[in-house]
mmCIF file of C-alpha atoms and ligand atoms in Angstrom:
data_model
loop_
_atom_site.group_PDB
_atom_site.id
_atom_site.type_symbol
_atom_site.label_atom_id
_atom_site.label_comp_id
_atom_site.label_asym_id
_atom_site.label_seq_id
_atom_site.Cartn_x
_atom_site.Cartn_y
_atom_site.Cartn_z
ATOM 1 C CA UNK A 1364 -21.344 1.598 -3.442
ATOM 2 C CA UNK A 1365 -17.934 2.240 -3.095
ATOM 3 C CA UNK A 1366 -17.082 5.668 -1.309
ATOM 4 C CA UNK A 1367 -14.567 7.961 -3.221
ATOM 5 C CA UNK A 1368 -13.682 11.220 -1.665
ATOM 6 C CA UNK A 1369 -12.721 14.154 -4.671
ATOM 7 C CA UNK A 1370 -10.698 16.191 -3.455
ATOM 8 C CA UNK A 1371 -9.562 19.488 -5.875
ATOM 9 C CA UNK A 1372 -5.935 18.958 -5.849
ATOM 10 C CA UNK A 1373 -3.394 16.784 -4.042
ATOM 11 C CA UNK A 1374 -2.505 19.363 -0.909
ATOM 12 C CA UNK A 1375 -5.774 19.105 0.113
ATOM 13 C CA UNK A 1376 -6.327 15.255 0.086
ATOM 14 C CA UNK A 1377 -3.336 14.588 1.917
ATOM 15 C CA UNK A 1378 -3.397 17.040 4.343
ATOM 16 C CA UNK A 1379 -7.260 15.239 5.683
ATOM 17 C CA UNK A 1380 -5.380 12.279 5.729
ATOM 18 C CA UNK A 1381 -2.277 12.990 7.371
ATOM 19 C CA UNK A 1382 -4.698 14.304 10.257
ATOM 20 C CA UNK A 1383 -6.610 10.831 9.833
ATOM 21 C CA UNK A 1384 -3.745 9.137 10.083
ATOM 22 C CA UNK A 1385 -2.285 11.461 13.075
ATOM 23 C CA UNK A 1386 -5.501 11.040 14.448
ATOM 24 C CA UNK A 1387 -5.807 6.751 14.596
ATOM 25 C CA UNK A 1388 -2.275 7.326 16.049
ATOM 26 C CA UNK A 1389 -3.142 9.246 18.802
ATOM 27 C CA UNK A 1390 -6.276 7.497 19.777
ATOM 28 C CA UNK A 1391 -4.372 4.180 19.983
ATOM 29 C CA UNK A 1392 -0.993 4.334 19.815
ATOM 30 C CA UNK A 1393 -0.593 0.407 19.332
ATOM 31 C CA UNK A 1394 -1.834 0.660 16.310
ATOM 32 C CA UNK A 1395 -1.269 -1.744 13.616
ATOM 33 C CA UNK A 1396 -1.000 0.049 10.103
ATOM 34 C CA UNK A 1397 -0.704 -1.714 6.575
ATOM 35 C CA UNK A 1398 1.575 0.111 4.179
ATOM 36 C CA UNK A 1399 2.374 0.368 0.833
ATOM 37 C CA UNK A 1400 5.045 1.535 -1.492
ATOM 38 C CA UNK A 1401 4.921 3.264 -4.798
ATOM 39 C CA UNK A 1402 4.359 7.123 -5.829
ATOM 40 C CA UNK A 1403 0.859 7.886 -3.519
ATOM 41 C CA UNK A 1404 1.549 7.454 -0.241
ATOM 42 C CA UNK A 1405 4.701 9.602 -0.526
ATOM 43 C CA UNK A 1406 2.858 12.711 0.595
ATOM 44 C CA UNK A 1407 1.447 10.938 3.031
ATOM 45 C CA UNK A 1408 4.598 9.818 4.413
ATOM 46 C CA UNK A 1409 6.115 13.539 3.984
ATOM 47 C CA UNK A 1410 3.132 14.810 5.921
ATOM 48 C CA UNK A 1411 3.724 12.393 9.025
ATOM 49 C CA UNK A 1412 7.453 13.014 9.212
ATOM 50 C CA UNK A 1413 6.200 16.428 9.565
ATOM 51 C CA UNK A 1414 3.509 15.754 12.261
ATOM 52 C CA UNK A 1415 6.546 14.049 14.186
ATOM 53 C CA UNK A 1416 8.730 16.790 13.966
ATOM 54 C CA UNK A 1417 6.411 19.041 15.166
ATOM 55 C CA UNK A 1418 5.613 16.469 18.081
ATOM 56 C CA UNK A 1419 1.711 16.054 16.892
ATOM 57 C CA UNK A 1420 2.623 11.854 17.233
ATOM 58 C CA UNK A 1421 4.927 9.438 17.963
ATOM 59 C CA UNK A 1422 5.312 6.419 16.396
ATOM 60 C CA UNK A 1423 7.087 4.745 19.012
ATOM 61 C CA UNK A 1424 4.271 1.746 19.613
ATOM 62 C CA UNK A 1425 3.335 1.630 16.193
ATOM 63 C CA UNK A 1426 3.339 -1.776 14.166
ATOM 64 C CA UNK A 1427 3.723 -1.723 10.572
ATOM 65 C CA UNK A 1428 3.433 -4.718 7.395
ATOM 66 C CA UNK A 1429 3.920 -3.610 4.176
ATOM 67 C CA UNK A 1430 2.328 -5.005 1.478
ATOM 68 C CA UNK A 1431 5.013 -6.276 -0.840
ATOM 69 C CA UNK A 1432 8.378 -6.874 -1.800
ATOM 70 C CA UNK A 1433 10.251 -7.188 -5.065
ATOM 71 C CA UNK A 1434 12.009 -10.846 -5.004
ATOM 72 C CA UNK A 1435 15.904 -10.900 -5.545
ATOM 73 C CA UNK A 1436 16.611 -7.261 -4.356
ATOM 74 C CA UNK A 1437 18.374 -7.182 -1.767
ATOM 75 C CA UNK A 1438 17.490 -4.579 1.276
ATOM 76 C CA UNK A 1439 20.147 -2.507 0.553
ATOM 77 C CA UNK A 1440 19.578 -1.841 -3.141
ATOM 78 C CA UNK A 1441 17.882 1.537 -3.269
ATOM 79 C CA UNK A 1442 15.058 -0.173 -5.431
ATOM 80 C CA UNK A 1443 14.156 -2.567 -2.536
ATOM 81 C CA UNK A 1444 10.858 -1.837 -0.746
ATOM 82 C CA UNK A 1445 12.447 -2.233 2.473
ATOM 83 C CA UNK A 1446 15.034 0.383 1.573
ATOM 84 C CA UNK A 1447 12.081 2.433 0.153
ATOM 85 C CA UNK A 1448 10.404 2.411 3.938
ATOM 86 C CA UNK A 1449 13.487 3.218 5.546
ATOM 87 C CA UNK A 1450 14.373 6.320 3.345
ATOM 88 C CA UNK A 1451 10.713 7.881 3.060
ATOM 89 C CA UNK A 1452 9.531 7.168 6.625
ATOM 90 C CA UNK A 1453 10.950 4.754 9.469
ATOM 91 C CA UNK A 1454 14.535 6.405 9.461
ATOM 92 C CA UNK A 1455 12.620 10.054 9.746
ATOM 93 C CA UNK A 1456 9.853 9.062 12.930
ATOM 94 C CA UNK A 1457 10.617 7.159 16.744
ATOM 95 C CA UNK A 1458 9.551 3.950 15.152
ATOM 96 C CA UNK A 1459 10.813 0.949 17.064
ATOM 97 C CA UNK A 1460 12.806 -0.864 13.905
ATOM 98 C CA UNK A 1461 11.018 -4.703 15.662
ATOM 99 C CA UNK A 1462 7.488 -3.193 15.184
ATOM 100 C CA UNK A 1463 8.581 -2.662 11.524
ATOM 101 C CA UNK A 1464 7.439 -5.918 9.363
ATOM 102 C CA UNK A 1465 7.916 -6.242 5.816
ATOM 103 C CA UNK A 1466 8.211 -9.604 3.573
ATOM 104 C CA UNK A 1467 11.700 -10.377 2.284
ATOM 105 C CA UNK A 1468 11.935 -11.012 -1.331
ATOM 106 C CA UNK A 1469 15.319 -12.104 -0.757
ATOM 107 C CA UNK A 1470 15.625 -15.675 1.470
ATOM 108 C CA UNK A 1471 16.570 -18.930 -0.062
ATOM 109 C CA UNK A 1472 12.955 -20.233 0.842
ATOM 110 C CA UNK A 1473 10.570 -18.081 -0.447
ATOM 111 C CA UNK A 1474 7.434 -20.677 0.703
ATOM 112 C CA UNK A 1475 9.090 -20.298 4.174
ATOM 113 C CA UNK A 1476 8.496 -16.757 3.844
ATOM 114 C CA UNK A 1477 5.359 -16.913 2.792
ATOM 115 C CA UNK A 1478 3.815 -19.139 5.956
ATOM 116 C CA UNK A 1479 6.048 -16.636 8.444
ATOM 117 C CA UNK A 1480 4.069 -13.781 6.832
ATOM 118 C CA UNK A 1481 0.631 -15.274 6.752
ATOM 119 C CA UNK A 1482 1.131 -16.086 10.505
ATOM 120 C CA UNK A 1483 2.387 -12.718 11.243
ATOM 121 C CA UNK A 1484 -0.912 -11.415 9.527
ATOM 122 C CA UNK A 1485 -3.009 -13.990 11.047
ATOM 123 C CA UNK A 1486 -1.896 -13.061 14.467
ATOM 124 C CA UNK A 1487 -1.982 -9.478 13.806
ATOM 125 C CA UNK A 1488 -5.073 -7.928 12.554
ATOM 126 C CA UNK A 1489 -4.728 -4.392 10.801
ATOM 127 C CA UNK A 1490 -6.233 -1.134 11.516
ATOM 128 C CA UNK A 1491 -6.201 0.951 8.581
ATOM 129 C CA UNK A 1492 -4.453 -0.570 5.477
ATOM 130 C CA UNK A 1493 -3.250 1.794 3.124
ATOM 131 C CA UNK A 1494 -2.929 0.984 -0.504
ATOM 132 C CA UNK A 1495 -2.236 2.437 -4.204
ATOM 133 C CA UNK A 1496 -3.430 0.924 -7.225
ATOM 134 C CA UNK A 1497 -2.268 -0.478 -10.799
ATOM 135 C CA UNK A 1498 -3.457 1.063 -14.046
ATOM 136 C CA UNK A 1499 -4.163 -2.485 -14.554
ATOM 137 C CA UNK A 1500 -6.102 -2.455 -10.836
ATOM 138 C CA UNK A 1501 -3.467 -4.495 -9.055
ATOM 139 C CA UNK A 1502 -3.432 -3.986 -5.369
ATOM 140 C CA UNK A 1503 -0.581 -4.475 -3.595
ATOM 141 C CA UNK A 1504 1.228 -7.079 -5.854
ATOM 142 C CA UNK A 1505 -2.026 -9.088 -7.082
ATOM 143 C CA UNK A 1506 -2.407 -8.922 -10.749
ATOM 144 C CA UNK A 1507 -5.199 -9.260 -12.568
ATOM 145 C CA UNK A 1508 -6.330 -13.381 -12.443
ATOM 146 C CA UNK A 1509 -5.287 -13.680 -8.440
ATOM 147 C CA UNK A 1510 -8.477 -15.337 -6.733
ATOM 148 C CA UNK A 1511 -10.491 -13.788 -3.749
ATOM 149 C CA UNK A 1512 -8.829 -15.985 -1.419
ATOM 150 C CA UNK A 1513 -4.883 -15.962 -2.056
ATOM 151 C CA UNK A 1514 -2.847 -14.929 1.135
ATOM 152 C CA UNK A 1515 0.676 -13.553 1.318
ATOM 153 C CA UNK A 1516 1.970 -15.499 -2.143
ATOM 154 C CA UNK A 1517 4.960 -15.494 -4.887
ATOM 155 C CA UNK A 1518 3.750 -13.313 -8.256
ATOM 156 C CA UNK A 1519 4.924 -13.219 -11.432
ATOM 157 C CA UNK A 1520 4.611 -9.592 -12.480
ATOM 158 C CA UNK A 1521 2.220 -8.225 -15.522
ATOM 159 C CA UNK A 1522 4.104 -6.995 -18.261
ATOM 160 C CA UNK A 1523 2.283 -3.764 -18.162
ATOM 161 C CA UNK A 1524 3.442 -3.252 -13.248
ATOM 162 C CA UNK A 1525 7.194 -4.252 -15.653
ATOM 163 C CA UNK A 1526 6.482 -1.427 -17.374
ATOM 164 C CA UNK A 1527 5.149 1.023 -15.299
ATOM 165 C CA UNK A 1528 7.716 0.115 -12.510
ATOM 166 C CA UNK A 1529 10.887 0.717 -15.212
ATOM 167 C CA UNK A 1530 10.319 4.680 -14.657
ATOM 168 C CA UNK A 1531 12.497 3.908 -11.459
ATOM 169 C CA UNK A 1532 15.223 1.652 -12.911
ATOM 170 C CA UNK A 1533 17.738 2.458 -15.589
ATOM 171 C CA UNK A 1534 16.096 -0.136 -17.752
ATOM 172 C CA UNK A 1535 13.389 -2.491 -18.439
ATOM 173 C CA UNK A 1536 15.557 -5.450 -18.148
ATOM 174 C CA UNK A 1537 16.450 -4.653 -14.481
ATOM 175 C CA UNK A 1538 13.126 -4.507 -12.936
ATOM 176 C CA UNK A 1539 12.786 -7.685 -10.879
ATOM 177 C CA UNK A 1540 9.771 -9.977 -12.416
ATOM 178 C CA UNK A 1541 8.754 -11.723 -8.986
ATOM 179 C CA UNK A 1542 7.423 -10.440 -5.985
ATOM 180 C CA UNK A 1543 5.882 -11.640 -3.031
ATOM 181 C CA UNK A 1544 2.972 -9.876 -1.661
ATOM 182 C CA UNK A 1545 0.060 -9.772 0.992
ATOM 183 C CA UNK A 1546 -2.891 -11.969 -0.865
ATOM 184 C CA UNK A 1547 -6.470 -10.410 -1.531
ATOM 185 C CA UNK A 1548 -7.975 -12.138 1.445
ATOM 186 C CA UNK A 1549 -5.232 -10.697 3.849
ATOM 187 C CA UNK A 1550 -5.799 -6.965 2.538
ATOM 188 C CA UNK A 1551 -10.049 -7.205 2.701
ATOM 189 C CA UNK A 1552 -9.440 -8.665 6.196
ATOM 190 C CA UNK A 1553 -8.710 -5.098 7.583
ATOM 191 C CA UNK A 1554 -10.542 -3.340 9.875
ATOM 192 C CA UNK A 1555 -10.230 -0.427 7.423
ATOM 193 C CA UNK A 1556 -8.932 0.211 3.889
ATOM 194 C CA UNK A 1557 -7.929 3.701 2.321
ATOM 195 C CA UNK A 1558 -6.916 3.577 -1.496
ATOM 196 C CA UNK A 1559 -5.220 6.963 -2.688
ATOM 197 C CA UNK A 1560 -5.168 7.559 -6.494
ATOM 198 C CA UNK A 1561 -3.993 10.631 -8.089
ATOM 199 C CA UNK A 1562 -3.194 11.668 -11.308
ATOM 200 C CA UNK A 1563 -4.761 11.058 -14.972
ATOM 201 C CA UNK A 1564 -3.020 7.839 -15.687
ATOM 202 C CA UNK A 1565 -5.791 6.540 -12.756
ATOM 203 C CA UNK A 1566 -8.466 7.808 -14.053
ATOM 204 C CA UNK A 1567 -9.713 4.637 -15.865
ATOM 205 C CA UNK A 1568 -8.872 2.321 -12.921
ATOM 206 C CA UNK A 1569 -10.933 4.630 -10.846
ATOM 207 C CA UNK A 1570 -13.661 4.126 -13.412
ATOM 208 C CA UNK A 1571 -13.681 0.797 -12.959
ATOM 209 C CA UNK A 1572 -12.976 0.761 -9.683
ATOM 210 C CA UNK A 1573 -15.991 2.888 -8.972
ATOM 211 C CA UNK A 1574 -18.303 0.674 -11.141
ATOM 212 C CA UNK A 1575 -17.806 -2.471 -9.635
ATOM 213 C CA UNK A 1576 -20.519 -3.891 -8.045
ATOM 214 C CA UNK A 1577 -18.653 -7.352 -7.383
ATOM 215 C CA UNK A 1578 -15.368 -9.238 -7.347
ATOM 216 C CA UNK A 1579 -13.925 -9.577 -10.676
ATOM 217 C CA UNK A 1580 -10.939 -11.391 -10.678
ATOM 218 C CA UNK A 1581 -9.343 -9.310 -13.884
ATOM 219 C CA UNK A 1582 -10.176 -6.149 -11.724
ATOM 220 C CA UNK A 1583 -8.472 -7.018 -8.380
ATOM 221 C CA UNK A 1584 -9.135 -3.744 -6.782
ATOM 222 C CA UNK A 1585 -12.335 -4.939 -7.132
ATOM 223 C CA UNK A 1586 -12.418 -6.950 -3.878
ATOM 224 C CA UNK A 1587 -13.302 -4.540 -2.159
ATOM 225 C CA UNK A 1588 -16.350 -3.622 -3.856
ATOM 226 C CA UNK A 1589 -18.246 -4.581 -0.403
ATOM 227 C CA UNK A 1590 -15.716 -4.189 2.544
ATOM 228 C CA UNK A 1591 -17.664 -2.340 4.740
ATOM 229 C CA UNK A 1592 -14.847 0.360 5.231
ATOM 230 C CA UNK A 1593 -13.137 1.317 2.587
ATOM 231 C CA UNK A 1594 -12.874 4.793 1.248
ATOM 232 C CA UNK A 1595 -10.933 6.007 -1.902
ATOM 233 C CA UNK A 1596 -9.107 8.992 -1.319
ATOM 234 C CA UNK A 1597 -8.645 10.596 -4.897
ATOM 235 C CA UNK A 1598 -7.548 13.725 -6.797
ATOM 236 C CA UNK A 1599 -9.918 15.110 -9.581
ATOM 237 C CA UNK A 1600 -7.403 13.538 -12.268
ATOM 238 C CA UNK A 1601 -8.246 10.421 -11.006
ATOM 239 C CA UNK A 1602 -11.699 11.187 -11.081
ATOM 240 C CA UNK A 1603 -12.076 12.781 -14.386
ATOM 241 C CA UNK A 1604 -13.730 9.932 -16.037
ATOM 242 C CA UNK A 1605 -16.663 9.584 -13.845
ATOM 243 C CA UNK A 1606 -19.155 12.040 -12.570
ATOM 244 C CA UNK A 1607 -19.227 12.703 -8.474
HETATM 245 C C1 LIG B 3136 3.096 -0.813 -3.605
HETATM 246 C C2 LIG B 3136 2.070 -1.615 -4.236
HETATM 247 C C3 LIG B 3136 1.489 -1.291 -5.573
HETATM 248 C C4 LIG B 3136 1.313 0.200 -5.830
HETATM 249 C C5 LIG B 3136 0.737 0.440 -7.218
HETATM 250 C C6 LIG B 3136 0.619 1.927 -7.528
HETATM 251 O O1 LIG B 3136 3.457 -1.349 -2.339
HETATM 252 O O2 LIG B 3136 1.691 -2.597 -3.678
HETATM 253 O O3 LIG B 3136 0.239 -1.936 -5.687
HETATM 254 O O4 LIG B 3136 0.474 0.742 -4.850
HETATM 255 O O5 LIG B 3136 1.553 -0.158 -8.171
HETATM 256 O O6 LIG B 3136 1.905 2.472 -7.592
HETATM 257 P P1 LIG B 3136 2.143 4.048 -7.661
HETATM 258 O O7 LIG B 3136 1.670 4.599 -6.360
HETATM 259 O O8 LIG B 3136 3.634 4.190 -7.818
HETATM 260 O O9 LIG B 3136 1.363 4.545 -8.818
#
């Protein structure tokens, strides 16, 4: 069964995980944390600037891999991922900029990339890995027809992430149609996962995410149907089409 937490509205689910989060920090301050991009873990992000500021945790030790990267973007365009990380959390905490690891979607060799990021995550296992999810139930970058056991990997994007993505670019024709992201096998691998969802246009991926009962590869949030910690972390939009 996979364990959602409802919460009422969206103050109240981030401020129990902001104290999570402070929390894992403070209890090991080497920490290794997976992160993702994207609209829901903004709060989040918000919330531990503002635990830093008021000197509640330090970042300082802190390793970090995000998820995914658009390809062809480079890290200054405001659109990258990397420049996304910098501007929402690692230029606002005491994060040492080498702990920071994110895949480049932007090096002559993306294959190269690819086998320096599966080592990275091979020699690094993660703590808590944070994610968001697709209406279509992509997680990080894997659309729907990735298998169980893809590592970090080069994806063509779903016409419908195009889509959905396009609300941050001027137009459709300038969202970037590759990406490289983590694979399925390297995001089930950690120790913990924590999924937020909020808002109605989650609602059915929620559904589905909260009926399956094994890995289907059109469903990739699905994976996780039996990782022995992961928890769902979702606002009552999300969950208005099933009953908890
Ligand atoms: C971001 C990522 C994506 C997003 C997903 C949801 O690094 O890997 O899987 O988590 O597209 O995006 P938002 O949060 O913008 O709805």
């Amino acid at each position: 069964m996979i364990k959602i937490k409802k919460f009422s509205n969206k103050e109240s689910l981030f401020k129990e995980l902001v104290n999570y989060y402070v929390k894992r920090i403070n209890e090991n301050p080497n920490i290794k944390l997976g992160l993702a991009t994207g609209s829901s873990p903004i709060p989040l992000y918000k919330g531990l600037i503002e635990e830093y500021e008021n000197k509640k945790v330090s970042f300082k030790n802190v390793l970090t891999f995000n998820l995914d990267e658009y390809v062809g973007l480079e890290k200054e365009n405001d659109q990258s991922y990397y420049y996304f990380m910098f501007n929402n959390l690692f230029n606002h905490v005491d994060i040492n900029k080498n702990n920071v690891n994110i895949p480049s979607g932007n090096v002559s060799d993306l294959n190269k990339e690819c086998d320096r990021y599966n080592k990275l995550l091979s020699n690094n296992k993660i703590d808590i890995q944070l994610l968001g999810i697709g209406a279509n139930g992509h997680i990080g970058f894997n659309e729907p027809g990735t298998e169980f056991e893809t590592r970090t990997h080069i994806v063509d994007l779903d016409s419908q992430t195009i889509k959905d993505n396009s609300r941050f670019f001027e137009s459709i024709d300038l969202v970037p149609k590759k990406a490289i992201t983590m694979g399925i096998s390297d995001i089930v691998n950690a120790d913990k996962v924590i999924l937020i969802a909020t808002g109605k246009n989650k609602a059915e991926a929620i559904k589905k995410l909260a009926e399956s009962d094994k890995f289907d590869i059109n469903f990739p949030a699905s994976s996780l149907y039996d990782h022995k910690n992961f928890t769902v972390y979702a606002d009552e939009d999300a969950c208005s089409l099933i009953k908890i």
